[in-house]
Short mmCIF file of C-alpha atoms in Angstrom, two decimals:
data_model
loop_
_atom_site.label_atom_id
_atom_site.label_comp_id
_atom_site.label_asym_id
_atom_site.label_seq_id
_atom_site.Cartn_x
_atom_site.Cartn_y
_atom_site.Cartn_z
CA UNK P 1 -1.59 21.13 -35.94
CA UNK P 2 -1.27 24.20 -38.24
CA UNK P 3 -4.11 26.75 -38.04
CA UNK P 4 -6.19 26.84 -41.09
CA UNK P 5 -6.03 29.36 -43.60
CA UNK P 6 -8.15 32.80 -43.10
CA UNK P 7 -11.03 33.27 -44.71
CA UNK P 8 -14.15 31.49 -46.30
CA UNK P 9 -15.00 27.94 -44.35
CA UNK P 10 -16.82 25.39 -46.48
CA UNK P 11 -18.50 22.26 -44.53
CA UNK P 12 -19.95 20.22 -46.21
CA UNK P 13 -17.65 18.82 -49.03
CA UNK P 14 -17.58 15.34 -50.50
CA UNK P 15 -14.83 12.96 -51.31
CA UNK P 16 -14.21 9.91 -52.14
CA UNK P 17 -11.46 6.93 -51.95
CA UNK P 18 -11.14 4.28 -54.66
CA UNK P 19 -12.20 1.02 -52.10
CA UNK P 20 -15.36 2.71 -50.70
CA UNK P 21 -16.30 3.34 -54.79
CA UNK P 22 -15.17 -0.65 -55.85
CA UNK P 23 -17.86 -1.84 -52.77
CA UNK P 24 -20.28 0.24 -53.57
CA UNK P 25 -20.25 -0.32 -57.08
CA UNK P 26 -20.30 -4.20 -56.40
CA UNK P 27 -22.86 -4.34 -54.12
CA UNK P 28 -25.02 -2.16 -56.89
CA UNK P 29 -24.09 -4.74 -59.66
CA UNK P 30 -22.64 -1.49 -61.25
CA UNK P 31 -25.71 0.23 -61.90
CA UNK P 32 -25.49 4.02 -60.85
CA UNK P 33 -28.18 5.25 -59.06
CA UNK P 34 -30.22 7.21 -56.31
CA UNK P 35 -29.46 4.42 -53.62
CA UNK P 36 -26.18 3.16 -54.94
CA UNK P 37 -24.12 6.35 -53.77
CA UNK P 38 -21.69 8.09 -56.41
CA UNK P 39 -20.12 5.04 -58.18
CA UNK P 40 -20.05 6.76 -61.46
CA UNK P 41 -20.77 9.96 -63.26
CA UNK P 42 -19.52 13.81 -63.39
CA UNK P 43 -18.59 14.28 -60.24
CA UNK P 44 -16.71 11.41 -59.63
CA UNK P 45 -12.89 12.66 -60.66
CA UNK P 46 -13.60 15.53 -58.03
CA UNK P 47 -14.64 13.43 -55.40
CA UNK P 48 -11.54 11.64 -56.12
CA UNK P 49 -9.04 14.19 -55.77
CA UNK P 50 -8.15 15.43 -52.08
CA UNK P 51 -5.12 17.01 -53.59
CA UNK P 52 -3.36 19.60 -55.37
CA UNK P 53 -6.19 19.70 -57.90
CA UNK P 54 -8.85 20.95 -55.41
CA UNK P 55 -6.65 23.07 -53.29
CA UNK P 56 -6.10 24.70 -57.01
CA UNK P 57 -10.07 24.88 -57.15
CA UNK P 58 -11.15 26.02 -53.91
CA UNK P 59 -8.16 28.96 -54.80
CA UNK P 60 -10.19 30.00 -57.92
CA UNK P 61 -13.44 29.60 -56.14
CA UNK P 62 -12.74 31.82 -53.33
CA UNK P 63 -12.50 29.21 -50.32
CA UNK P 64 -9.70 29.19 -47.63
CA UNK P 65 -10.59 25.99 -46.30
CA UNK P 66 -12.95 22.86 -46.55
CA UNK P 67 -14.21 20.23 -43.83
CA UNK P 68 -14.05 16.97 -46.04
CA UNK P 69 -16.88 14.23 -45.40
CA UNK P 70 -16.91 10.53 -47.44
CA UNK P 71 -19.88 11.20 -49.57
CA UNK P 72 -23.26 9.20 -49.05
CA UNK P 73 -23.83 6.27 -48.61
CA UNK P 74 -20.37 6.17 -47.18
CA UNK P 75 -19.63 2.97 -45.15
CA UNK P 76 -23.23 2.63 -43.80
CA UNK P 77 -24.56 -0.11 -46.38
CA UNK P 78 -21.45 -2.31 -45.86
CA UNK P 79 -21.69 -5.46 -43.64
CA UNK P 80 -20.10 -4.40 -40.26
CA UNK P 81 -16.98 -5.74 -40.81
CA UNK P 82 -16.31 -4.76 -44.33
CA UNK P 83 -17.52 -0.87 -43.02
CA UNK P 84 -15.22 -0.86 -40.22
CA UNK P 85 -12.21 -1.85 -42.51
CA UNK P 86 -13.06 0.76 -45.09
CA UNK P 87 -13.75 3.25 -42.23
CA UNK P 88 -9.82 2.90 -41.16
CA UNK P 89 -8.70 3.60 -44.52
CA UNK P 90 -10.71 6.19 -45.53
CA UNK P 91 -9.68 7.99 -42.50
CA UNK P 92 -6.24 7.25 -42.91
CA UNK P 93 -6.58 9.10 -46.41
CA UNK P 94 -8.60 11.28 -45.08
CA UNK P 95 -5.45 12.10 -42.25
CA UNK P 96 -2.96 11.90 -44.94
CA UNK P 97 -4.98 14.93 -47.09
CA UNK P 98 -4.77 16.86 -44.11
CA UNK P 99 -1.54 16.60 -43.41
CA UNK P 100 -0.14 17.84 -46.78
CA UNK P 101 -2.28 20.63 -46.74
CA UNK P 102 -3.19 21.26 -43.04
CA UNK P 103 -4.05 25.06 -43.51
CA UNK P 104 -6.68 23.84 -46.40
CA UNK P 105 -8.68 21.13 -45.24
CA UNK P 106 -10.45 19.46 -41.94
CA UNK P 107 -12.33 16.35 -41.86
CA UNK P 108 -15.16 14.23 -40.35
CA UNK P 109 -14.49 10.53 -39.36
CA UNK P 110 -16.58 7.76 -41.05
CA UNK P 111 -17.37 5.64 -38.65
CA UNK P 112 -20.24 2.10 -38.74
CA UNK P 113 -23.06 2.44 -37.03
CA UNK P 114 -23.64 -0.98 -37.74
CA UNK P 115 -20.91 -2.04 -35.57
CA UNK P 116 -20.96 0.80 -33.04
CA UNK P 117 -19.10 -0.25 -30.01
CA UNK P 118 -16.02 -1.06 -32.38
CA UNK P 119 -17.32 1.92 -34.49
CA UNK P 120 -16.55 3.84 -31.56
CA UNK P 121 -13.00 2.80 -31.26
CA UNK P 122 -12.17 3.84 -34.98
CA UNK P 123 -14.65 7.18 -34.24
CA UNK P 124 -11.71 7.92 -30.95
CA UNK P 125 -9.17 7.17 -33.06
CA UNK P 126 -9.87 9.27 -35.75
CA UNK P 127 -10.27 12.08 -33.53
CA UNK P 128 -7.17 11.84 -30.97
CA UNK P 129 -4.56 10.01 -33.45
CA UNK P 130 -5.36 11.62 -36.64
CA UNK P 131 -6.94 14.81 -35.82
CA UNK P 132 -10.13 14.57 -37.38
CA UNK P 133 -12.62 16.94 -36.86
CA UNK P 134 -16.10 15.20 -36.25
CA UNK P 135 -18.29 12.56 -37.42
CA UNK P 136 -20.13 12.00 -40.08
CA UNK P 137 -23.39 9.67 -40.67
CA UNK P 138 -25.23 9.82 -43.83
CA UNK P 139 -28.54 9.55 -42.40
CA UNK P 140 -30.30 5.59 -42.19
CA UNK P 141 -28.26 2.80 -41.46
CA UNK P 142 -30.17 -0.33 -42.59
CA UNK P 143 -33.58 1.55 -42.25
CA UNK P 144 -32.77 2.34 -38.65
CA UNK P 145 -32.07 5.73 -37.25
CA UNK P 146 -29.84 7.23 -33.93
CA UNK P 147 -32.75 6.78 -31.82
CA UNK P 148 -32.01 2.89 -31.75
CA UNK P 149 -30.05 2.39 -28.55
CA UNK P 150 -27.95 -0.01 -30.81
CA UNK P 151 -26.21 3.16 -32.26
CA UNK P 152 -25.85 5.21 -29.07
CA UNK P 153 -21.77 3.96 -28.10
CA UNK P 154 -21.01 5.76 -31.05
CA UNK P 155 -22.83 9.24 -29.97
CA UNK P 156 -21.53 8.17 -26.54
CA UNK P 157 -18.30 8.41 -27.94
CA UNK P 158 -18.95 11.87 -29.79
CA UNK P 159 -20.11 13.36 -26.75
CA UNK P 160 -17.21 12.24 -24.59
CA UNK P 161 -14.81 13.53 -27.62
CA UNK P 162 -16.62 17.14 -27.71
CA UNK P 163 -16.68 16.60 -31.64
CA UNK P 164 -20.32 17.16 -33.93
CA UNK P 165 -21.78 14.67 -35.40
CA UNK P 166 -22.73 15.58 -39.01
CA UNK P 167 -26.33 13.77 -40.04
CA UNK P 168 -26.31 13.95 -44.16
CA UNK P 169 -29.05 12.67 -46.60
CA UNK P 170 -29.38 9.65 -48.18
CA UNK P 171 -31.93 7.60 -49.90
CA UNK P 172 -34.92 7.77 -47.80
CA UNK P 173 -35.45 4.71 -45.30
CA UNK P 174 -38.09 1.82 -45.88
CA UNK P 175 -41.02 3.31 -44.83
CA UNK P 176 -41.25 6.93 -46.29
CA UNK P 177 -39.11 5.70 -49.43
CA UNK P 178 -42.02 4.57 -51.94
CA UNK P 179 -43.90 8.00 -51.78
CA UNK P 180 -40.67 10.56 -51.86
CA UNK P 181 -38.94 8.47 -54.46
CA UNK P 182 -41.60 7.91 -56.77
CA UNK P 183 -41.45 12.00 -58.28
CA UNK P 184 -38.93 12.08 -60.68
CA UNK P 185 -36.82 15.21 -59.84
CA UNK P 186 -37.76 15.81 -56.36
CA UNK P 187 -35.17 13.28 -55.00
CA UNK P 188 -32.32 15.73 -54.25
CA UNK P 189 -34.54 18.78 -53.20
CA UNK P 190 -37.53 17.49 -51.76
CA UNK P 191 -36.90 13.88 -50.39
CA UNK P 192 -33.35 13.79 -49.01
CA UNK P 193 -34.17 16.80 -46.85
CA UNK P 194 -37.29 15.10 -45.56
CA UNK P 195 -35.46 11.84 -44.69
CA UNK P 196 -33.00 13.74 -42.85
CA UNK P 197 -35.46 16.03 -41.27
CA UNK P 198 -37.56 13.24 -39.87
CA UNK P 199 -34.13 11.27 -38.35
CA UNK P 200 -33.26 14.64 -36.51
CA UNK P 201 -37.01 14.40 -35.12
CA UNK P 202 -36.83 11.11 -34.44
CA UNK P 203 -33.87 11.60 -32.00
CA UNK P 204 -35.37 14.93 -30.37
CA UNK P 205 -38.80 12.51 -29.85
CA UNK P 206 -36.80 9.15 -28.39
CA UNK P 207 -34.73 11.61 -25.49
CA UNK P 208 -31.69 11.09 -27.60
CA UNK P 209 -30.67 14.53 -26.65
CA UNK P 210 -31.56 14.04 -22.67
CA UNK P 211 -29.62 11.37 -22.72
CA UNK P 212 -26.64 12.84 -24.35
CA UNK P 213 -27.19 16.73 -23.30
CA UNK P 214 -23.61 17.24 -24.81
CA UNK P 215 -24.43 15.90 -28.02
CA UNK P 216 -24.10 18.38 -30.82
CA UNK P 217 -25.53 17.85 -34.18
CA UNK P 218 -24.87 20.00 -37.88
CA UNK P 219 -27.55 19.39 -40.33
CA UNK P 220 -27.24 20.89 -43.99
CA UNK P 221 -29.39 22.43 -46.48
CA UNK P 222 -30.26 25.16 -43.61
CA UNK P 223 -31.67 22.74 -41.18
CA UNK P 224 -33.73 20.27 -43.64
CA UNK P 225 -36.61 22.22 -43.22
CA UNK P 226 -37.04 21.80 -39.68
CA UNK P 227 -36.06 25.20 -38.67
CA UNK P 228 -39.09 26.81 -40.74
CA UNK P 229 -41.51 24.03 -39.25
CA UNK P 230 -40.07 25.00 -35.84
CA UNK P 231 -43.14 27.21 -34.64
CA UNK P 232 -45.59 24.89 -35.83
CA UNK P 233 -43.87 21.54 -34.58
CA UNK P 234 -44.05 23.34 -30.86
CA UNK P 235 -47.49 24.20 -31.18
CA UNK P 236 -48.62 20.89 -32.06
CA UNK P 237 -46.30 18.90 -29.94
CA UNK P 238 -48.13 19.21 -26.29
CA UNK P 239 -51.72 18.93 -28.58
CA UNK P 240 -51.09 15.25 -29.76
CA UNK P 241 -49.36 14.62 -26.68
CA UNK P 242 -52.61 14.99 -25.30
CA UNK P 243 -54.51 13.03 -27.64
CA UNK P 244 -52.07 10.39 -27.14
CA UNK P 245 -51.65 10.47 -23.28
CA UNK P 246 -47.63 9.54 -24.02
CA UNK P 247 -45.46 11.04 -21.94
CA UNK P 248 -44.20 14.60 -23.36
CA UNK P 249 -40.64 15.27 -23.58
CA UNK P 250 -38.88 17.35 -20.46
CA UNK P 251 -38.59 20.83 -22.98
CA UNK P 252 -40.12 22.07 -26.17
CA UNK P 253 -38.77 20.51 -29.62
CA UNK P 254 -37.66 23.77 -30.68
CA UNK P 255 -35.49 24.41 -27.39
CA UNK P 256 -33.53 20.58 -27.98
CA UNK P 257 -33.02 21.84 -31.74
CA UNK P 258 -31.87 24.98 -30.85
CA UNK P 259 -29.40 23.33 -28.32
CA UNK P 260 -28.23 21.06 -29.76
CA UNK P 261 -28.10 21.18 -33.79
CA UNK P 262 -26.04 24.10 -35.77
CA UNK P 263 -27.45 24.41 -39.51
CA UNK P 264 -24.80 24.81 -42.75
CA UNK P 265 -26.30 26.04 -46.04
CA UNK P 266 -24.84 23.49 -48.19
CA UNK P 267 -26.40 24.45 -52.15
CA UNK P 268 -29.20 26.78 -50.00
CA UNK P 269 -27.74 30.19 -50.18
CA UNK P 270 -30.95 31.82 -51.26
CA UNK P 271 -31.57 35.00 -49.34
CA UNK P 272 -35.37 34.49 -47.79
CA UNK P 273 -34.24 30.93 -46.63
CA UNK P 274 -30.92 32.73 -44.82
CA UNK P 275 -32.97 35.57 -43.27
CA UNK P 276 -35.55 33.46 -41.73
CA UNK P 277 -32.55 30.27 -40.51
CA UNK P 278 -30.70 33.45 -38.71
CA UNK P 279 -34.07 34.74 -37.66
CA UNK P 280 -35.37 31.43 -35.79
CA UNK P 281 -31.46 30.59 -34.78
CA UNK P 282 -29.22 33.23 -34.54
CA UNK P 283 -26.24 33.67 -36.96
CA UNK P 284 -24.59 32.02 -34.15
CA UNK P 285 -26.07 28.47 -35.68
CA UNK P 286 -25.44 28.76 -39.52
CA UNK P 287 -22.41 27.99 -41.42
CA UNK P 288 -21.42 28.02 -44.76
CA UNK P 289 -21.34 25.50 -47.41
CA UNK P 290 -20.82 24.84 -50.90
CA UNK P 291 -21.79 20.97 -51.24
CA UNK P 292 -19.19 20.43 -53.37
CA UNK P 293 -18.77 18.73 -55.97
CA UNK P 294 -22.36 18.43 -56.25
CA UNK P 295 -23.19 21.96 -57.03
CA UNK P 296 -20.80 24.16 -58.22
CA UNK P 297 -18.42 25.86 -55.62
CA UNK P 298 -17.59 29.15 -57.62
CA UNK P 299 -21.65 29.57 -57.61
CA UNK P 300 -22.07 28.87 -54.32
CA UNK P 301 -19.44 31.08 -53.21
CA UNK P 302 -21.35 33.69 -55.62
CA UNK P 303 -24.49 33.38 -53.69
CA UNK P 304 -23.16 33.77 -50.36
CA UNK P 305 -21.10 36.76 -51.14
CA UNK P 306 -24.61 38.40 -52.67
CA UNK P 307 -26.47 37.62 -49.88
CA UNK P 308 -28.42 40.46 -47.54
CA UNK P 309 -26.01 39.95 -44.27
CA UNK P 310 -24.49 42.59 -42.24
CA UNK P 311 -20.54 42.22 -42.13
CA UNK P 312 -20.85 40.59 -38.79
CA UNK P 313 -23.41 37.89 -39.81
CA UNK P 314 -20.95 37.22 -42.59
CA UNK P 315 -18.38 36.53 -40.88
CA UNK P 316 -19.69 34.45 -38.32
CA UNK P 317 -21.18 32.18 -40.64
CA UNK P 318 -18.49 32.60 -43.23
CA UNK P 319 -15.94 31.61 -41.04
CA UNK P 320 -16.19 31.56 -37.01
CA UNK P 321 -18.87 29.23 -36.66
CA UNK P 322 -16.96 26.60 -38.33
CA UNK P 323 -13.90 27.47 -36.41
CA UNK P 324 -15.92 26.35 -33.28
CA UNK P 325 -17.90 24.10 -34.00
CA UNK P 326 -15.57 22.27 -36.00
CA UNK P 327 -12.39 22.83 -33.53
CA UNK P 328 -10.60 24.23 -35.99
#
């Protein structure tokens, strides 16, 4: 496989194929919204094109290469067998991108959770037939999250591949849905980055992480606040474990998350919220990203390059964090 282009690594950029939009939009009865995934609407051409027309963009923008992911919902409100069949093909497009422009663009397998074990199959062949880069899981699957042991073949299957799994927002579960959803506005900024917050927690708190100490993680938007709650989570952890009598986990949240989980700034390259990710991380654990098409990748780009980082820092997270975490 060709090496990708020098320069500025973007991870965190949506597409989309044709079939994945016709389900989605049936299962929605055609109504765009929130919960029904990008079936309609500005961004939809871009998500579209995995061609010549965003090669052309990311030129003008300033990016050497992008790691592609199937935008949210992706496969994961599908019935298993309809997922796993769009899974293939998306990942067959996804391959086929690649290979016209192999110094431009990476990707991250879709894969079901719903139907793991096969989900697991696709996930290995994604990665040693096609030369994907990862996986990608947009958060809930039918309310559930990777804690449930019914998911674990497929991070049994990441681990064993030595690829990251990327955990991206969606509509919050059942549960914590009513409350976040209910402010107009605060959707995007406020409620995505709890739900996907509280799924990384819930796999630190179920031992997903002792029982898959290989298992590496990439959450966007800097960490979904977690890495700013960090302090506070570890403070309070042995407390209410002691309220509770439960049985505490074998190390400190902060230590799994800091193991385990690399951060990408995906629309969050604001300066305070950089300083303080590399303070509690290490520049080691961020890495760049626009969030294209969803915000605007000649901004984001903007942003970065005006950010208060020492030439080091920005090339680590501009570029050779991606490059290992991703494989590349």
């Amino acid at each position: 496989m060709a090496d990708r282009k020098p320069g500025l690594i973007s991870v965190e950029e949506g597409f989309m194929i044709p079939e994945v939009v016709a389900e989605l939009s049936r299962i929605a009865g055609g109504v765009p919204s929130m919960k029904s995934g990008p079936i309609a609407g500005p961004f939809m051409d871009d998500l579209l094109d995995i061609g010549e027309g965003r090669v052309a963009r990311m030129d003008a923008d300033g990016v050497a290469v992008q790691i592609l992911a199937l935008a949210a919902p992706g496969v994961q409100k599908f019935d298993p067998d309809t997922a796993l069949a769009l899974s293939r093909l998306t990942n067959d497009r996804l391959a086929e991108a690649i290979a016209a422009h192999p110094a431009r663009f990476g990707g991250l397998a879709a894969a079901p959770p719903q139907a793991a074990r096969e989900g697991s199959k696709e996930l290995d062949r994604a990665i040693t037939t096609l030369g994907l880069n990862g996986l990608i899981v947009n958060s809930h699957t039918n309310d559930l999250y990777l804690d449930d042991p019914s998911f674990w073949p497929l991070l049994e299957a990441a681990e064993a591949l030595d690829v990251p799994v990327y955990l991206h927002p969606r509509e919050p579960a059942a549960g914590i849905e009513d409350g976040l959803m209910a402010m107009t506005g605060f959707t995007v900024g406020w409620a995505y980055a709890v739900e996907t917050g509280t799924h990384l927690l819930h796999m630190i708190a179920a031992g997903v992480f002792d029982r898959f100490p290989k298992l590496r993680v990439v959450l966007g938007h800097l960490g979904e606040m977690i890495p700013f709650m960090l302090d506070r989570i570890d403070n309070r952890y042995p407390f209410e474990m002691g309220v509770t009598g439960d049985k505490p986990l074998a190390r400190k949240p902060s230590d799994y998350f800091r193991d385990h989980v690399t951060v990408a700034t995906s629309g969050m390259n604001f300066n305070a919220p950089m300083r303080a990710a590399i303070e509690v991380l290490g520049a080691d654990k961020v890495m760049f990203a626009a969030d294209y098409p969803m915000e605007r990748q000649d901004e984001e780009v903007a942003k970065f390059a005006a950010l208060d980082l020492t030439p080091d820092e920005r090339k680590r997270i501009g570029e050779d964090n991606a490059r290992r975490v991703f494989g590349l």
